[in-house]
XYZ file of C-alpha atoms in Angstrom:
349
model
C -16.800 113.299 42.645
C -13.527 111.984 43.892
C -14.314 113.456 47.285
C -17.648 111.436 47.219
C -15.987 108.270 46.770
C -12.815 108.704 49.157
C -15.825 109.647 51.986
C -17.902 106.491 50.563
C -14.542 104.288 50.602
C -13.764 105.471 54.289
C -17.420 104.691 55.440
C -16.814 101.220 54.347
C -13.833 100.606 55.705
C -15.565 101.955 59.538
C -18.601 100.025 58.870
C -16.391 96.550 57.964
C -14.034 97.474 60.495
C -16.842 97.948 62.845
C -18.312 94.779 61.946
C -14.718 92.369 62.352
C -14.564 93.682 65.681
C -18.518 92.254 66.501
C -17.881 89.559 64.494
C -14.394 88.668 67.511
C -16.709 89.474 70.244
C -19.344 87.189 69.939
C -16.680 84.257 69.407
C -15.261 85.295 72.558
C -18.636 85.412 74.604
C -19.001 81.792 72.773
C -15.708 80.644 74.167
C -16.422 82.568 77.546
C -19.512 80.740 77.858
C -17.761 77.164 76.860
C -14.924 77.925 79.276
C -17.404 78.836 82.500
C -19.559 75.512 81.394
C -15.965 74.018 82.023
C -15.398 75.487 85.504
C -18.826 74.531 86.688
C -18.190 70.543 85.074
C -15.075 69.388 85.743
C -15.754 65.756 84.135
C -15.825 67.579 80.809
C -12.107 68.354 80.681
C -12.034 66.388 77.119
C -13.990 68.949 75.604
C -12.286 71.301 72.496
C -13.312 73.768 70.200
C -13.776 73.461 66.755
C -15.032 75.527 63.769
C -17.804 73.049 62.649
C -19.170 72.134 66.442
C -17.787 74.211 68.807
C -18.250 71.703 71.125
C -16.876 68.540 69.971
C -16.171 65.305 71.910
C -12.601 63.782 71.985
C -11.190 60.084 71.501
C -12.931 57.612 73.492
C -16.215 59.797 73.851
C -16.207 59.580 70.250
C -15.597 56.108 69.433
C -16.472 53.440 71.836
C -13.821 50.805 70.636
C -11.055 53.389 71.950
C -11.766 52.828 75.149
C -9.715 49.250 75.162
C -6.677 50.099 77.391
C -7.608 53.421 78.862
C -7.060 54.016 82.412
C -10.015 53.940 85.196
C -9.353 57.896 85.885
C -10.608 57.921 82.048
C -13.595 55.551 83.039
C -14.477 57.851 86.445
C -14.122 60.875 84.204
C -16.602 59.364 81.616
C -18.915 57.712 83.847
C -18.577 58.478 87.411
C -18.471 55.639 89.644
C -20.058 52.010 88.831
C -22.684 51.113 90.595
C -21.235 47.920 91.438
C -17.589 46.131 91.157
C -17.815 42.507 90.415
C -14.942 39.906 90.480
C -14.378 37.865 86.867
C -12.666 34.649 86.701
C -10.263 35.893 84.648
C -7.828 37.964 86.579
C -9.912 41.247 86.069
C -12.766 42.952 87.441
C -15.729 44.211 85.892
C -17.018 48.023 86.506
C -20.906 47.684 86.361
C -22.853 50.705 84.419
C -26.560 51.155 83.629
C -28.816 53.482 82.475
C -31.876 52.303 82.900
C -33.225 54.273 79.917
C -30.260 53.514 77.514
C -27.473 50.961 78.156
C -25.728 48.529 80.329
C -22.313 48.420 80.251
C -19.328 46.012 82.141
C -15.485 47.262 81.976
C -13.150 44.750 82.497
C -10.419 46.067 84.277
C -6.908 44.468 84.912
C -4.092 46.693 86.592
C -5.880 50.169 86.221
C -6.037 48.835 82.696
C -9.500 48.492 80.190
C -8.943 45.081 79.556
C -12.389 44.050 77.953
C -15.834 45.680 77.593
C -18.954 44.157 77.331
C -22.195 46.460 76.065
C -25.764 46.105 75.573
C -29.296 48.082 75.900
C -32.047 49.071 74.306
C -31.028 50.065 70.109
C -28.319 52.243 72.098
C -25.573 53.796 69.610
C -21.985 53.155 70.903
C -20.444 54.730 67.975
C -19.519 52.876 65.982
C -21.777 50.011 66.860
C -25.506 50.213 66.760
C -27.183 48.076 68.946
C -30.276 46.860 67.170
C -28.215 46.700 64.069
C -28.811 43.907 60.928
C -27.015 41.013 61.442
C -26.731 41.863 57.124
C -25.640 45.460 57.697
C -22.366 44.440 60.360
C -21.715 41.699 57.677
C -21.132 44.300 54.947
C -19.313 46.282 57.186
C -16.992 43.944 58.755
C -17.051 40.777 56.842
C -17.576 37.931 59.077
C -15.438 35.179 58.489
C -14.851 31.541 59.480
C -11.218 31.569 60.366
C -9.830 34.595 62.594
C -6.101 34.231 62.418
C -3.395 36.149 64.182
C 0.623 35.624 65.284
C 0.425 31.924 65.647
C -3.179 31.431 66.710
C -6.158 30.428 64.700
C -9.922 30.334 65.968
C -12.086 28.401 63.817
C -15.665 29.669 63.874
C -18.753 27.239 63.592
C -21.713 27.803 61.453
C -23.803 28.122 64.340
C -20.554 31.128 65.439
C -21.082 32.815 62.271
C -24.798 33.318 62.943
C -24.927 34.109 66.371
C -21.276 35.107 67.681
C -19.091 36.230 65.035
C -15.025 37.369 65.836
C -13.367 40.266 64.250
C -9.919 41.376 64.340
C -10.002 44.915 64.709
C -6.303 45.867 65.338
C -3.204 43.801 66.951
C -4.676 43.996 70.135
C -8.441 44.665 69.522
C -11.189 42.056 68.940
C -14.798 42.261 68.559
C -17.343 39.829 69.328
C -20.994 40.323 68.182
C -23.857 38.524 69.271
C -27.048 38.477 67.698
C -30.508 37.556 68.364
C -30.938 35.242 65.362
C -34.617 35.540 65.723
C -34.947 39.150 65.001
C -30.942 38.864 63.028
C -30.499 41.880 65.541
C -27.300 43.073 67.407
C -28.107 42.236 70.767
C -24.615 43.084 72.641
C -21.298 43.467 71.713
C -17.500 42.230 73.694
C -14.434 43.994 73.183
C -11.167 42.366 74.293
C -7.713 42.269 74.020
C -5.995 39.274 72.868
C -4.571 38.124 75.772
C -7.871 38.105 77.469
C -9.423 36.706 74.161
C -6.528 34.123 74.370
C -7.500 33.157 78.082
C -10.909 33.027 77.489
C -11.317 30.679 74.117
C -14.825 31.187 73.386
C -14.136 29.159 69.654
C -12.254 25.955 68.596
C -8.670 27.805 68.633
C -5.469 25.805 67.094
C -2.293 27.123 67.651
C 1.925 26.803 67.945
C 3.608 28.176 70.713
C 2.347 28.829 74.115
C -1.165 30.388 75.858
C -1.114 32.761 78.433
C -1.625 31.306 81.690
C -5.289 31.519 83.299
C -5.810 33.176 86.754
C -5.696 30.718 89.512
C -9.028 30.885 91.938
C -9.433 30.113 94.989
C -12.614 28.583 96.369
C -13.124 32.025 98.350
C -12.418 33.664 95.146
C -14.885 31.639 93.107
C -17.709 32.529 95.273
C -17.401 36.172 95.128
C -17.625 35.684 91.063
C -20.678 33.552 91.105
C -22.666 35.853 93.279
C -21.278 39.322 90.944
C -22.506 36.173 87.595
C -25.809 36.226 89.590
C -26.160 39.585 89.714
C -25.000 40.641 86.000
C -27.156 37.633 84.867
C -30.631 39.220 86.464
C -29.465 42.890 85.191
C -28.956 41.798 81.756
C -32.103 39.468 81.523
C -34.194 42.552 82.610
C -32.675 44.498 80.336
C -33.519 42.128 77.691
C -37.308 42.264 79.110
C -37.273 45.768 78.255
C -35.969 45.529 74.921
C -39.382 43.304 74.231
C -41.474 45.691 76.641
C -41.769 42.418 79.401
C -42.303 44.434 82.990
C -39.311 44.344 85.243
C -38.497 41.018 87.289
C -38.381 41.504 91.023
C -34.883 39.868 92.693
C -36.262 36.465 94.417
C -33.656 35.274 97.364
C -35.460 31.405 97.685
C -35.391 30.606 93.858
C -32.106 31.795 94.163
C -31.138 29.484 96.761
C -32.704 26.626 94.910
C -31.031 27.447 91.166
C -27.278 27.661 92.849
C -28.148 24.359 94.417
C -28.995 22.588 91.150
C -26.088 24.551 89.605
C -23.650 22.843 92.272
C -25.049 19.797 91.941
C -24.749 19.339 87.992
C -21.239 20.630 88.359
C -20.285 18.340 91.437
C -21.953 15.108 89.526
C -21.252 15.439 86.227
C -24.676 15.808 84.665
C -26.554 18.969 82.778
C -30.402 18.385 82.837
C -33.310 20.238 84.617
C -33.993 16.830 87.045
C -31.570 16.009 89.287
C -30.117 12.325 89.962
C -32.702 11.570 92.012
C -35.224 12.406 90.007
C -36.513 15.718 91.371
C -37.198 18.486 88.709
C -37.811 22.016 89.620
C -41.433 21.293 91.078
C -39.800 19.360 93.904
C -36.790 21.750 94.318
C -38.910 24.760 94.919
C -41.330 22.623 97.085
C -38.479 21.349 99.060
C -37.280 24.698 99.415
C -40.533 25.774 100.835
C -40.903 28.919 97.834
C -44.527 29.743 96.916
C -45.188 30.322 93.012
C -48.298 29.900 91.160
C -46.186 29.192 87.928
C -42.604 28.651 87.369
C -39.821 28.160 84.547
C -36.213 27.213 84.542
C -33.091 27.780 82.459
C -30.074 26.017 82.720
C -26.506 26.155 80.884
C -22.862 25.331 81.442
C -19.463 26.039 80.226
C -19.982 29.477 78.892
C -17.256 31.877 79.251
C -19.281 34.246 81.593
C -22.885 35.184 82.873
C -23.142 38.063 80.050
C -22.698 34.964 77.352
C -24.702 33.001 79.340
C -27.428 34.871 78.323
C -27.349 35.693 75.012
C -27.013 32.038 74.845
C -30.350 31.208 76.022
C -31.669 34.115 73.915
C -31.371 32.157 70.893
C -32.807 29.198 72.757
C -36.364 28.735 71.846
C -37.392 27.584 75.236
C -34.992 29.548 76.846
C -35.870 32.894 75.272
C -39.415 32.190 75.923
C -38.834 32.089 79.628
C -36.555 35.424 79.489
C -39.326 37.670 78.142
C -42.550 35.799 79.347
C -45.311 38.202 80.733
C -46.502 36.654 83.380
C -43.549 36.345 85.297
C -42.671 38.549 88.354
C -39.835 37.192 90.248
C -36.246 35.817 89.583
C -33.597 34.388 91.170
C -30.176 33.123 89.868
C -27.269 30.462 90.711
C -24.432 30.041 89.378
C -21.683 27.537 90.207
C -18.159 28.071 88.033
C -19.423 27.438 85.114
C -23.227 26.358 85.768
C -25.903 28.719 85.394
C -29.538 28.358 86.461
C -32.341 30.999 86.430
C -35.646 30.099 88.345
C -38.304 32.199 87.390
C -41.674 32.421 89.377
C -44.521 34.139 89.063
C -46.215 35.040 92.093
């Protein structure tokens, strides 16, 4: 009987021992596997094993508000190359990314340096932030407030800020700005900064003691090149916008976009912000002049937003506005931008 149970006791300990040993060797064809997926992509160097997943994303590719202050090797590494590099007014310059299923995406960048990110697409998940999200749900989360105070500076936020651009302090050198469609109370896009840039940029009331940092200075040569990378993001982000309200795609229009930067120069120049001129002319007579064929035709102006991005979202919760964004029968767009003036001419044709 003992015999019976030392042979039994030994055929467990082969069998278990037998086992252990297949058990090692299939996590080592599992990390085999990982390791040549690694050779053959090197842009997933960030990669890591672990237990749960055993292939789990790192840092930034896990959290989209990490990527404030990461390098452009990061960026590259992430995202490849942008598809365009536009200059801001603001001493940085934006990387342009799109995926023209998923997102649209501008990195700010200032000395190698993530300096500001601004985000938007189609109910895309940046985690943390889900575009497409409540205005109710953020609220809970983050608990909007009217005063965002820091150091010595205070920004005082509207009503109208509350509903449709609310600040949060997310760290000492993080800050998020939502803004929401407040006729769906939907997250449309999303601005991270840091508060230098926030600092420069003043999109609120702001009191404060002490001193600002100083603002770029731009030269005339300089301003041009941002107005025509405005133009540009202005036209991306509108059709993006389209999309998210299943509007077909507008088709870049070179004469309305000669005759929107003229009326945008010309309110700036004289002082005035209306769709007819001094002289009387409204868009009719503009586009006439201009000799540009359209069977129908809209107009949006603004002025003294911070960028083209808020420009945007701006008319968005513009009745009128947003009604011209996301109309049907509209093929054709073109966009001018002046500093701080914006006009979109929109012609269907």
């Amino acid at each position: 009987m003992n015999m019976l149970k030392n042979i039994l006791f030994l055929f467990l300990m082969i069998f278990g021992l037998i086992y252990i040993i297949q058990g090692e060797s299939g996590t080592d064809k599992i990390v085999s596997n990982i390791e040549l997926w690694l050779i053959q992509n090197e842009s997933a160097k960030d990669l890591k094993l672990s237990s749960q997943n055993p292939v789990e994303k790192k840092g930034h590719e896990k959290n989209f508000l990490d990527w404030i202050d990461r390098t452009t090797g990061s960026l590259q590494e992430e995202y490849g190359e942008p598809i365009r590099k536009d200059l801001s007014g603001y001493g940085y310059t934006w990387w342009i990314y799109q995926n023209e299923v998923d997102y649209y995406i501008q990195f700010g960048i200032k000395e190698d340096k993530i300096v500001t990110v601004f985000a938007t697409g189609d109910a895309y998940n940046f985690d943390p932030i889900q575009l497409g999200a409540s205005y109710r749900e953020l609220q809970d989360h983050y608990q909007f407030e009217d005063n965002v105070s820091f150091s010595t500076y205070t920004f005082k936020l509207t009503d109208l800020d509350k509903e449709i651009k609310p600040l949060k302090q997310l760290s000492e050198n993080l800050f998020i700005q939502f803004y929401f469609d407040s006729h769906t109370d939907r997250l449309s896009s999303f601005r991270l900064m840091t508060k230098d840039i926030l600092l420069v940029q003043q999109p609120y009331e702001l009191y404060y003691r002490g001193e600002l940092p100083e603002p770029p200075i731009i030269s005339t040569k300089q301003w041009r090149i941002v107005e025509t990378g405005a133009e540009k993001q202005i036209f991306d982000i509108t059709n993006v916008i389209r999309k998210r309200f299943n509007q077909k795609q507008l088709t870049w229009n070179q004469q309305a976009r000669e005759v929107a930067y003229k009326h945008s120069k010309d309110m700036a120049v004289n002082n005035y912000f209306s769709h007819y001129s001094q002289t009387g002319d409204g868009l009719k007579e503009r586009l006439e002049s201009n000799h540009t064929y359209y069977k129908a035709a809209g107009e949006n102006i603004a002025a003294q937003h911070i960028d083209g991005p808020a420009a945007v979202e701006g008319w968005l919760n513009s009745k009128g506005h947003r009604q011209a964004l996301i109309k049907a029968d509209y093929t054709d767009l073109g966009v001018g931008v002046y500093q701080d003036y914006y006009t979109q001419n929109f012609l269907k044709q």
